[in-house]
Amino acid sequence: MTSSWSVEVESKAPPVPLFKATFTDWNNLGPKLLPDIITGVTVLSGHGAAGSTRRINYTPAVPFEFVTERLDSIDHEKLELWVSLVEGGDIGRKLESANSHIKVEGKGGGSVVKLEVTHKVLPGEDVAEEIEKVKKGFIRSIKAVEEYLLANPGSYA
């Protein structure tokens, strides 16, 4: 069964630095901002263009060791990207596939980050609890970047 869910996160950080920090430099910034969750991010192929892959390794606080993501498309002008989960996480355990569309838009003096995930759940599996955990983790990530950018206003300008 294919289904979708979404979440929006408002931020006081401006859209361009928020997009750059969260989605183009997460390899470096993620482990620094969330060391209790992320042990490291390894670029497996590419340099941030479509087709690039990376592996995000997690601490024991997360119920799986890693995820491997493929960047399907990125638009630096429109501040949006499309990502597919390739392996790890719940792929093969509860999900057959998962794809995300992320867009950062200006709102007032800050931003709103929109995440929409479409996934195909394996027969007999229930992922409601996992969806809530992913939403909370996404919100926490955006808020960690927001805090960093507000403390370092020239970063990622």
JSON list of C-alpha atoms in Angstrom, two decimals:
[
{"chain": "A", "resi": 1, "resn": "MET", "atom": "CA", "xyz": [0.00, 0.00, 0.00]},
{"chain": "A", "resi": 2, "resn": "THR", "atom": "CA", "xyz": [1.37, 3.41, -0.99]},
{"chain": "A", "resi": 3, "resn": "SER", "atom": "CA", "xyz": [0.61, 6.35, 1.27]},
{"chain": "A", "resi": 4, "resn": "SER", "atom": "CA", "xyz": [1.93, 9.82, 2.06]},
{"chain": "A", "resi": 5, "resn": "TRP", "atom": "CA", "xyz": [2.35, 12.07, 5.04]},
{"chain": "A", "resi": 6, "resn": "SER", "atom": "CA", "xyz": [3.74, 15.56, 5.53]},
{"chain": "A", "resi": 7, "resn": "VAL", "atom": "CA", "xyz": [5.00, 17.97, 8.13]},
{"chain": "A", "resi": 8, "resn": "GLU", "atom": "CA", "xyz": [5.80, 21.70, 8.08]},
{"chain": "A", "resi": 9, "resn": "VAL", "atom": "CA", "xyz": [8.32, 23.38, 10.36]},
{"chain": "A", "resi": 10, "resn": "GLU", "atom": "CA", "xyz": [8.49, 27.13, 10.84]},
{"chain": "A", "resi": 11, "resn": "SER", "atom": "CA", "xyz": [11.89, 28.66, 11.49]},
{"chain": "A", "resi": 12, "resn": "LYS", "atom": "CA", "xyz": [13.27, 32.07, 12.36]},
{"chain": "A", "resi": 13, "resn": "ALA", "atom": "CA", "xyz": [16.26, 31.38, 10.09]},
{"chain": "A", "resi": 14, "resn": "PRO", "atom": "CA", "xyz": [16.26, 32.79, 6.54]},
{"chain": "A", "resi": 15, "resn": "PRO", "atom": "CA", "xyz": [15.46, 30.30, 3.75]},
{"chain": "A", "resi": 16, "resn": "VAL", "atom": "CA", "xyz": [18.76, 30.18, 1.80]},
{"chain": "A", "resi": 17, "resn": "PRO", "atom": "CA", "xyz": [21.08, 29.59, 4.78]},
{"chain": "A", "resi": 18, "resn": "LEU", "atom": "CA", "xyz": [18.59, 27.10, 6.24]},
{"chain": "A", "resi": 19, "resn": "PHE", "atom": "CA", "xyz": [18.47, 25.16, 2.96]},
{"chain": "A", "resi": 20, "resn": "LYS", "atom": "CA", "xyz": [22.26, 25.17, 2.55]},
{"chain": "A", "resi": 21, "resn": "ALA", "atom": "CA", "xyz": [22.99, 24.15, 6.15]},
{"chain": "A", "resi": 22, "resn": "THR", "atom": "CA", "xyz": [20.32, 21.48, 6.42]},
{"chain": "A", "resi": 23, "resn": "PHE", "atom": "CA", "xyz": [20.34, 19.93, 2.99]},
{"chain": "A", "resi": 24, "resn": "THR", "atom": "CA", "xyz": [23.64, 20.68, 1.24]},
{"chain": "A", "resi": 25, "resn": "ASP", "atom": "CA", "xyz": [26.05, 20.57, 4.20]},
{"chain": "A", "resi": 26, "resn": "TRP", "atom": "CA", "xyz": [24.31, 18.07, 6.49]},
{"chain": "A", "resi": 27, "resn": "ASN", "atom": "CA", "xyz": [27.30, 15.76, 5.97]},
{"chain": "A", "resi": 28, "resn": "ASN", "atom": "CA", "xyz": [29.33, 18.14, 8.13]},
{"chain": "A", "resi": 29, "resn": "LEU", "atom": "CA", "xyz": [26.75, 19.91, 10.27]},
{"chain": "A", "resi": 30, "resn": "GLY", "atom": "CA", "xyz": [24.42, 17.03, 11.22]},
{"chain": "A", "resi": 31, "resn": "PRO", "atom": "CA", "xyz": [26.89, 15.10, 13.43]},
{"chain": "A", "resi": 32, "resn": "LYS", "atom": "CA", "xyz": [27.98, 18.35, 15.12]},
{"chain": "A", "resi": 33, "resn": "LEU", "atom": "CA", "xyz": [24.46, 19.52, 15.94]},
{"chain": "A", "resi": 34, "resn": "LEU", "atom": "CA", "xyz": [22.95, 16.13, 16.84]},
{"chain": "A", "resi": 35, "resn": "PRO", "atom": "CA", "xyz": [25.81, 13.99, 18.23]},
{"chain": "A", "resi": 36, "resn": "ASP", "atom": "CA", "xyz": [23.38, 12.04, 20.40]},
{"chain": "A", "resi": 37, "resn": "ILE", "atom": "CA", "xyz": [21.62, 10.84, 17.23]},
{"chain": "A", "resi": 38, "resn": "ILE", "atom": "CA", "xyz": [24.10, 10.99, 14.31]},
{"chain": "A", "resi": 39, "resn": "THR", "atom": "CA", "xyz": [27.57, 9.45, 14.55]},
{"chain": "A", "resi": 40, "resn": "GLY", "atom": "CA", "xyz": [28.59, 10.48, 11.05]},
{"chain": "A", "resi": 41, "resn": "VAL", "atom": "CA", "xyz": [27.58, 11.05, 7.46]},
{"chain": "A", "resi": 42, "resn": "THR", "atom": "CA", "xyz": [29.57, 9.51, 4.63]},
{"chain": "A", "resi": 43, "resn": "VAL", "atom": "CA", "xyz": [29.25, 10.61, 1.01]},
{"chain": "A", "resi": 44, "resn": "LEU", "atom": "CA", "xyz": [29.22, 7.38, -0.99]},
{"chain": "A", "resi": 45, "resn": "SER", "atom": "CA", "xyz": [29.07, 8.89, -4.47]},
{"chain": "A", "resi": 46, "resn": "GLY", "atom": "CA", "xyz": [28.73, 12.25, -6.15]},
{"chain": "A", "resi": 47, "resn": "HIS", "atom": "CA", "xyz": [29.24, 15.79, -4.92]},
{"chain": "A", "resi": 48, "resn": "GLY", "atom": "CA", "xyz": [25.75, 16.93, -4.03]},
{"chain": "A", "resi": 49, "resn": "ALA", "atom": "CA", "xyz": [24.24, 16.77, -7.51]},
{"chain": "A", "resi": 50, "resn": "ALA", "atom": "CA", "xyz": [21.41, 14.50, -8.62]},
{"chain": "A", "resi": 51, "resn": "GLY", "atom": "CA", "xyz": [22.42, 10.87, -8.27]},
{"chain": "A", "resi": 52, "resn": "SER", "atom": "CA", "xyz": [24.67, 11.49, -5.24]},
{"chain": "A", "resi": 53, "resn": "THR", "atom": "CA", "xyz": [24.34, 9.04, -2.36]},
{"chain": "A", "resi": 54, "resn": "ARG", "atom": "CA", "xyz": [25.21, 9.31, 1.32]},
{"chain": "A", "resi": 55, "resn": "ARG", "atom": "CA", "xyz": [25.02, 7.10, 4.36]},
{"chain": "A", "resi": 56, "resn": "ILE", "atom": "CA", "xyz": [23.85, 8.56, 7.67]},
{"chain": "A", "resi": 57, "resn": "ASN", "atom": "CA", "xyz": [25.05, 6.50, 10.65]},
{"chain": "A", "resi": 58, "resn": "TYR", "atom": "CA", "xyz": [23.10, 6.64, 13.89]},
{"chain": "A", "resi": 59, "resn": "THR", "atom": "CA", "xyz": [23.78, 6.11, 17.58]},
{"chain": "A", "resi": 60, "resn": "PRO", "atom": "CA", "xyz": [21.99, 3.37, 19.56]},
{"chain": "A", "resi": 61, "resn": "ALA", "atom": "CA", "xyz": [19.31, 6.00, 20.35]},
{"chain": "A", "resi": 62, "resn": "VAL", "atom": "CA", "xyz": [17.86, 5.20, 16.91]},
{"chain": "A", "resi": 63, "resn": "PRO", "atom": "CA", "xyz": [16.27, 1.77, 16.27]},
{"chain": "A", "resi": 64, "resn": "PHE", "atom": "CA", "xyz": [18.44, 1.17, 13.19]},
{"chain": "A", "resi": 65, "resn": "GLU", "atom": "CA", "xyz": [22.12, 1.62, 12.47]},
{"chain": "A", "resi": 66, "resn": "PHE", "atom": "CA", "xyz": [22.01, 3.68, 9.25]},
{"chain": "A", "resi": 67, "resn": "VAL", "atom": "CA", "xyz": [20.13, 4.88, 6.18]},
{"chain": "A", "resi": 68, "resn": "THR", "atom": "CA", "xyz": [21.48, 5.35, 2.69]},
{"chain": "A", "resi": 69, "resn": "GLU", "atom": "CA", "xyz": [19.87, 8.17, 0.72]},
{"chain": "A", "resi": 70, "resn": "ARG", "atom": "CA", "xyz": [20.02, 9.04, -2.97]},
{"chain": "A", "resi": 71, "resn": "LEU", "atom": "CA", "xyz": [19.55, 12.65, -4.04]},
{"chain": "A", "resi": 72, "resn": "ASP", "atom": "CA", "xyz": [17.17, 12.34, -6.97]},
{"chain": "A", "resi": 73, "resn": "SER", "atom": "CA", "xyz": [16.94, 16.04, -7.78]},
{"chain": "A", "resi": 74, "resn": "ILE", "atom": "CA", "xyz": [17.93, 19.37, -6.26]},
{"chain": "A", "resi": 75, "resn": "ASP", "atom": "CA", "xyz": [16.97, 22.91, -7.24]},
{"chain": "A", "resi": 76, "resn": "HIS", "atom": "CA", "xyz": [19.14, 25.48, -5.45]},
{"chain": "A", "resi": 77, "resn": "GLU", "atom": "CA", "xyz": [17.09, 28.41, -6.79]},
{"chain": "A", "resi": 78, "resn": "LYS", "atom": "CA", "xyz": [13.70, 27.03, -5.73]},
{"chain": "A", "resi": 79, "resn": "LEU", "atom": "CA", "xyz": [15.22, 25.59, -2.52]},
{"chain": "A", "resi": 80, "resn": "GLU", "atom": "CA", "xyz": [13.79, 22.13, -2.99]},
{"chain": "A", "resi": 81, "resn": "LEU", "atom": "CA", "xyz": [15.02, 18.57, -3.31]},
{"chain": "A", "resi": 82, "resn": "TRP", "atom": "CA", "xyz": [13.81, 15.02, -3.81]},
{"chain": "A", "resi": 83, "resn": "VAL", "atom": "CA", "xyz": [15.45, 12.12, -1.96]},
{"chain": "A", "resi": 84, "resn": "SER", "atom": "CA", "xyz": [14.93, 8.35, -2.05]},
{"chain": "A", "resi": 85, "resn": "LEU", "atom": "CA", "xyz": [15.77, 5.97, 0.76]},
{"chain": "A", "resi": 86, "resn": "VAL", "atom": "CA", "xyz": [17.96, 3.28, -0.81]},
{"chain": "A", "resi": 87, "resn": "GLU", "atom": "CA", "xyz": [18.77, 0.99, 2.13]},
{"chain": "A", "resi": 88, "resn": "GLY", "atom": "CA", "xyz": [18.79, 0.83, 5.89]},
{"chain": "A", "resi": 89, "resn": "GLY", "atom": "CA", "xyz": [16.19, 2.24, 8.20]},
{"chain": "A", "resi": 90, "resn": "ASP", "atom": "CA", "xyz": [12.92, 0.41, 7.68]},
{"chain": "A", "resi": 91, "resn": "ILE", "atom": "CA", "xyz": [13.61, -0.49, 4.03]},
{"chain": "A", "resi": 92, "resn": "GLY", "atom": "CA", "xyz": [13.08, -4.23, 3.69]},
{"chain": "A", "resi": 93, "resn": "ARG", "atom": "CA", "xyz": [11.75, -4.49, 7.25]},
{"chain": "A", "resi": 94, "resn": "LYS", "atom": "CA", "xyz": [8.56, -2.44, 7.12]},
{"chain": "A", "resi": 95, "resn": "LEU", "atom": "CA", "xyz": [8.86, -0.44, 3.90]},
{"chain": "A", "resi": 96, "resn": "GLU", "atom": "CA", "xyz": [9.40, -1.40, 0.31]},
{"chain": "A", "resi": 97, "resn": "SER", "atom": "CA", "xyz": [10.29, 2.18, -0.66]},
{"chain": "A", "resi": 98, "resn": "ALA", "atom": "CA", "xyz": [10.31, 5.75, 0.67]},
{"chain": "A", "resi": 99, "resn": "ASN", "atom": "CA", "xyz": [10.71, 9.04, -1.21]},
{"chain": "A", "resi": 100, "resn": "SER", "atom": "CA", "xyz": [10.82, 12.56, 0.19]},
{"chain": "A", "resi": 101, "resn": "HIS", "atom": "CA", "xyz": [10.17, 16.00, -1.29]},
{"chain": "A", "resi": 102, "resn": "ILE", "atom": "CA", "xyz": [11.51, 18.91, 0.75]},
{"chain": "A", "resi": 103, "resn": "LYS", "atom": "CA", "xyz": [10.94, 22.59, 0.05]},
{"chain": "A", "resi": 104, "resn": "VAL", "atom": "CA", "xyz": [12.10, 25.65, 1.99]},
{"chain": "A", "resi": 105, "resn": "GLU", "atom": "CA", "xyz": [10.08, 28.85, 1.55]},
{"chain": "A", "resi": 106, "resn": "GLY", "atom": "CA", "xyz": [10.40, 32.31, 2.99]},
{"chain": "A", "resi": 107, "resn": "LYS", "atom": "CA", "xyz": [7.86, 33.32, 5.60]},
{"chain": "A", "resi": 108, "resn": "GLY", "atom": "CA", "xyz": [8.07, 36.72, 7.25]},
{"chain": "A", "resi": 109, "resn": "GLY", "atom": "CA", "xyz": [11.69, 37.16, 8.28]},
{"chain": "A", "resi": 110, "resn": "GLY", "atom": "CA", "xyz": [12.18, 33.39, 8.49]},
{"chain": "A", "resi": 111, "resn": "SER", "atom": "CA", "xyz": [11.23, 30.21, 6.70]},
{"chain": "A", "resi": 112, "resn": "VAL", "atom": "CA", "xyz": [8.90, 27.28, 6.54]},
{"chain": "A", "resi": 113, "resn": "VAL", "atom": "CA", "xyz": [10.30, 23.86, 5.67]},
{"chain": "A", "resi": 114, "resn": "LYS", "atom": "CA", "xyz": [7.84, 21.45, 4.07]},
{"chain": "A", "resi": 115, "resn": "LEU", "atom": "CA", "xyz": [8.49, 17.71, 4.00]},
{"chain": "A", "resi": 116, "resn": "GLU", "atom": "CA", "xyz": [6.28, 15.27, 2.12]},
{"chain": "A", "resi": 117, "resn": "VAL", "atom": "CA", "xyz": [7.09, 11.56, 2.28]},
{"chain": "A", "resi": 118, "resn": "THR", "atom": "CA", "xyz": [5.56, 8.90, 0.06]},
{"chain": "A", "resi": 119, "resn": "HIS", "atom": "CA", "xyz": [6.22, 5.31, 1.02]},
{"chain": "A", "resi": 120, "resn": "LYS", "atom": "CA", "xyz": [5.13, 1.82, 0.14]},
{"chain": "A", "resi": 121, "resn": "VAL", "atom": "CA", "xyz": [4.49, -0.23, 3.27]},
{"chain": "A", "resi": 122, "resn": "LEU", "atom": "CA", "xyz": [5.16, -3.96, 3.20]},
{"chain": "A", "resi": 123, "resn": "PRO", "atom": "CA", "xyz": [2.04, -6.15, 3.65]},
{"chain": "A", "resi": 124, "resn": "GLY", "atom": "CA", "xyz": [0.96, -6.54, 7.25]},
{"chain": "A", "resi": 125, "resn": "GLU", "atom": "CA", "xyz": [3.19, -3.77, 8.59]},
{"chain": "A", "resi": 126, "resn": "ASP", "atom": "CA", "xyz": [2.06, -0.72, 10.56]},
{"chain": "A", "resi": 127, "resn": "VAL", "atom": "CA", "xyz": [4.35, 2.31, 10.44]},
{"chain": "A", "resi": 128, "resn": "ALA", "atom": "CA", "xyz": [2.28, 4.89, 12.34]},
{"chain": "A", "resi": 129, "resn": "GLU", "atom": "CA", "xyz": [4.70, 4.96, 15.28]},
{"chain": "A", "resi": 130, "resn": "GLU", "atom": "CA", "xyz": [7.72, 5.27, 12.97]},
{"chain": "A", "resi": 131, "resn": "ILE", "atom": "CA", "xyz": [6.10, 8.16, 11.08]},
{"chain": "A", "resi": 132, "resn": "GLU", "atom": "CA", "xyz": [5.67, 10.11, 14.32]},
{"chain": "A", "resi": 133, "resn": "LYS", "atom": "CA", "xyz": [9.31, 9.47, 15.25]},
{"chain": "A", "resi": 134, "resn": "VAL", "atom": "CA", "xyz": [10.51, 10.64, 11.82]},
{"chain": "A", "resi": 135, "resn": "LYS", "atom": "CA", "xyz": [8.39, 13.80, 12.07]},
{"chain": "A", "resi": 136, "resn": "LYS", "atom": "CA", "xyz": [9.83, 14.58, 15.52]},
{"chain": "A", "resi": 137, "resn": "GLY", "atom": "CA", "xyz": [13.36, 13.91, 14.29]},
{"chain": "A", "resi": 138, "resn": "PHE", "atom": "CA", "xyz": [12.87, 16.15, 11.27]},
{"chain": "A", "resi": 139, "resn": "ILE", "atom": "CA", "xyz": [11.52, 18.97, 13.42]},
{"chain": "A", "resi": 140, "resn": "ARG", "atom": "CA", "xyz": [14.41, 18.55, 15.86]},
{"chain": "A", "resi": 141, "resn": "SER", "atom": "CA", "xyz": [16.92, 18.71, 12.98]},
{"chain": "A", "resi": 142, "resn": "ILE", "atom": "CA", "xyz": [15.43, 21.91, 11.56]},
{"chain": "A", "resi": 143, "resn": "LYS", "atom": "CA", "xyz": [15.31, 23.53, 15.00]},
{"chain": "A", "resi": 144, "resn": "ALA", "atom": "CA", "xyz": [18.96, 22.56, 15.67]},
{"chain": "A", "resi": 145, "resn": "VAL", "atom": "CA", "xyz": [20.01, 24.20, 12.40]},
{"chain": "A", "resi": 146, "resn": "GLU", "atom": "CA", "xyz": [17.86, 27.23, 13.19]},
{"chain": "A", "resi": 147, "resn": "GLU", "atom": "CA", "xyz": [19.59, 27.62, 16.56]},
{"chain": "A", "resi": 148, "resn": "TYR", "atom": "CA", "xyz": [23.01, 27.29, 14.91]},
{"chain": "A", "resi": 149, "resn": "LEU", "atom": "CA", "xyz": [22.20, 29.85, 12.20]},
{"chain": "A", "resi": 150, "resn": "LEU", "atom": "CA", "xyz": [20.77, 32.38, 14.66]},
{"chain": "A", "resi": 151, "resn": "ALA", "atom": "CA", "xyz": [23.93, 32.04, 16.78]},
{"chain": "A", "resi": 152, "resn": "ASN", "atom": "CA", "xyz": [26.14, 32.29, 13.65]},
{"chain": "A", "resi": 153, "resn": "PRO", "atom": "CA", "xyz": [24.27, 34.77, 11.40]},
{"chain": "A", "resi": 154, "resn": "GLY", "atom": "CA", "xyz": [26.93, 34.92, 8.64]},
{"chain": "A", "resi": 155, "resn": "SER", "atom": "CA", "xyz": [27.01, 31.15, 8.19]},
{"chain": "A", "resi": 156, "resn": "TYR", "atom": "CA", "xyz": [25.72, 29.69, 4.93]},
{"chain": "A", "resi": 157, "resn": "ALA", "atom": "CA", "xyz": [24.74, 33.12, 3.57]}
]
